[in-house]
Amino acid sequence: MLQEFFRGFIRIHILHHAEEAPIYGLQMAGELARHGYENLSPGTLYPTLHGLEGAGYLVSQRTLDAGRWHRYYTLTPKGKEILRHVRTKLRELAGEVLEQRG
Ligand SMILES: [Zn+2]
Protein backbone atom coordinates (compact mmCIF):
# COMPACT_ATOMS: atom_id res chain seq x y z
CA MET A 1 0.00 0.00 0.00
CA LEU A 2 2.86 2.37 0.88
CA GLN A 3 4.22 1.76 -2.63
CA GLU A 4 0.93 3.07 -4.03
CA PHE A 5 1.49 6.45 -2.35
CA PHE A 6 5.16 6.56 -3.28
CA ARG A 7 4.39 5.94 -6.94
CA GLY A 8 2.72 9.34 -7.09
CA PHE A 9 5.57 11.03 -5.20
CA ILE A 10 8.09 9.46 -7.57
CA ARG A 11 6.20 10.71 -10.66
CA ILE A 12 6.10 14.25 -9.27
CA HIS A 13 9.79 14.03 -8.41
CA ILE A 14 10.71 12.89 -11.91
CA LEU A 15 8.72 15.70 -13.56
CA HIS A 16 10.28 18.23 -11.18
CA HIS A 17 13.84 17.22 -12.09
CA ALA A 18 13.06 16.91 -15.79
CA GLU A 19 11.92 20.53 -15.67
CA GLU A 20 15.30 21.63 -14.27
CA ALA A 21 17.42 19.68 -16.79
CA PRO A 22 17.15 16.60 -19.03
CA ILE A 23 17.42 13.43 -16.91
CA TYR A 24 18.20 9.77 -17.62
CA GLY A 25 17.09 6.65 -15.76
CA LEU A 26 20.20 5.72 -13.82
CA GLN A 27 20.75 9.32 -12.73
CA MET A 28 17.13 9.55 -11.58
CA ALA A 29 17.42 6.25 -9.67
CA GLY A 30 20.42 7.76 -7.81
CA GLU A 31 18.50 10.94 -7.09
CA LEU A 32 15.50 9.00 -5.75
CA ALA A 33 17.79 6.82 -3.61
CA ARG A 34 19.24 10.03 -2.14
CA HIS A 35 15.67 10.90 -1.11
CA GLY A 36 15.21 7.51 0.58
CA TYR A 37 13.52 5.57 -2.25
CA GLU A 38 16.31 3.03 -2.12
CA ASN A 39 14.60 -0.15 -3.17
CA LEU A 40 13.30 1.38 -6.39
CA SER A 41 14.06 -1.24 -9.02
CA PRO A 42 14.66 -0.51 -12.72
CA GLY A 43 11.52 -2.60 -13.22
CA THR A 44 9.58 0.20 -11.52
CA LEU A 45 11.51 3.24 -12.69
CA TYR A 46 11.71 2.51 -16.41
CA PRO A 47 8.01 1.74 -16.87
CA THR A 48 7.27 4.96 -14.93
CA LEU A 49 9.47 6.98 -17.31
CA HIS A 50 7.89 5.29 -20.33
CA GLY A 51 4.42 5.88 -18.91
CA LEU A 52 5.13 9.59 -18.39
CA GLU A 53 6.44 9.78 -21.95
CA GLY A 54 3.43 7.86 -23.28
CA ALA A 55 1.14 10.35 -21.52
CA GLY A 56 2.98 13.20 -23.27
CA TYR A 57 4.55 14.70 -20.13
CA LEU A 58 8.12 13.77 -21.09
CA VAL A 59 9.91 13.39 -24.40
CA SER A 60 13.06 11.30 -24.72
CA GLN A 61 16.11 11.33 -26.95
CA ARG A 62 19.05 8.93 -27.06
CA THR A 63 22.29 10.84 -26.63
CA LEU A 64 25.92 9.71 -26.66
CA ASP A 65 27.50 11.16 -23.55
CA ALA A 66 31.19 10.51 -22.77
CA GLY A 67 31.11 7.28 -24.80
CA ARG A 68 27.88 5.97 -23.25
CA TRP A 69 24.35 6.08 -24.61
CA HIS A 70 21.70 7.50 -22.31
CA ARG A 71 18.04 8.13 -22.97
CA TYR A 72 17.49 11.68 -21.77
CA TYR A 73 13.99 12.77 -20.77
CA THR A 74 12.82 16.38 -21.02
CA LEU A 75 9.61 17.94 -19.73
CA THR A 76 7.09 18.84 -22.47
CA PRO A 77 4.70 21.84 -22.35
CA LYS A 78 1.97 19.36 -21.32
CA GLY A 79 4.29 18.13 -18.55
CA LYS A 80 4.87 21.71 -17.37
CA GLU A 81 1.13 22.23 -17.24
CA ILE A 82 0.44 19.09 -15.15
CA LEU A 83 3.37 19.91 -12.85
CA ARG A 84 1.96 23.38 -12.23
CA HIS A 85 -1.42 21.83 -11.44
CA VAL A 86 0.14 19.19 -9.16
CA ARG A 87 2.18 21.86 -7.29
CA THR A 88 -1.00 23.79 -6.50
CA LYS A 89 -2.68 20.66 -5.12
CA LEU A 90 0.47 19.62 -3.27
CA ARG A 91 0.77 23.03 -1.58
CA GLU A 92 -2.87 22.86 -0.55
CA LEU A 93 -2.52 19.29 0.76
CA ALA A 94 0.75 19.98 2.61
CA GLY A 95 -0.82 23.07 4.17
CA GLU A 96 -3.52 20.93 5.69
CA VAL A 97 -1.71 17.63 6.38
CA LEU A 98 1.52 19.13 7.72
CA GLU A 99 -0.24 21.78 9.78
CA GLN A 100 1.09 21.88 13.35
CA ARG A 101 -1.10 19.77 15.60
CA GLY A 102 -1.89 20.47 19.25
ZN1 LIG B 1 15.20 15.44 -5.96
CSV table of C-alpha atoms and ligand atoms in Angstrom, one decimal, residues 13 16-17 31 34-35, ligand 1:
chain,number,residue,atom,x,y,z
A,13,HIS,CA,9.8,14.0,-8.4
A,16,HIS,CA,10.3,18.2,-11.2
A,17,HIS,CA,13.8,17.2,-12.1
A,31,GLU,CA,18.5,10.9,-7.1
A,34,ARG,CA,19.2,10.0,-2.1
A,35,HIS,CA,15.7,10.9,-1.1
B,1,ZN,ZN,15.2,15.4,-6.0
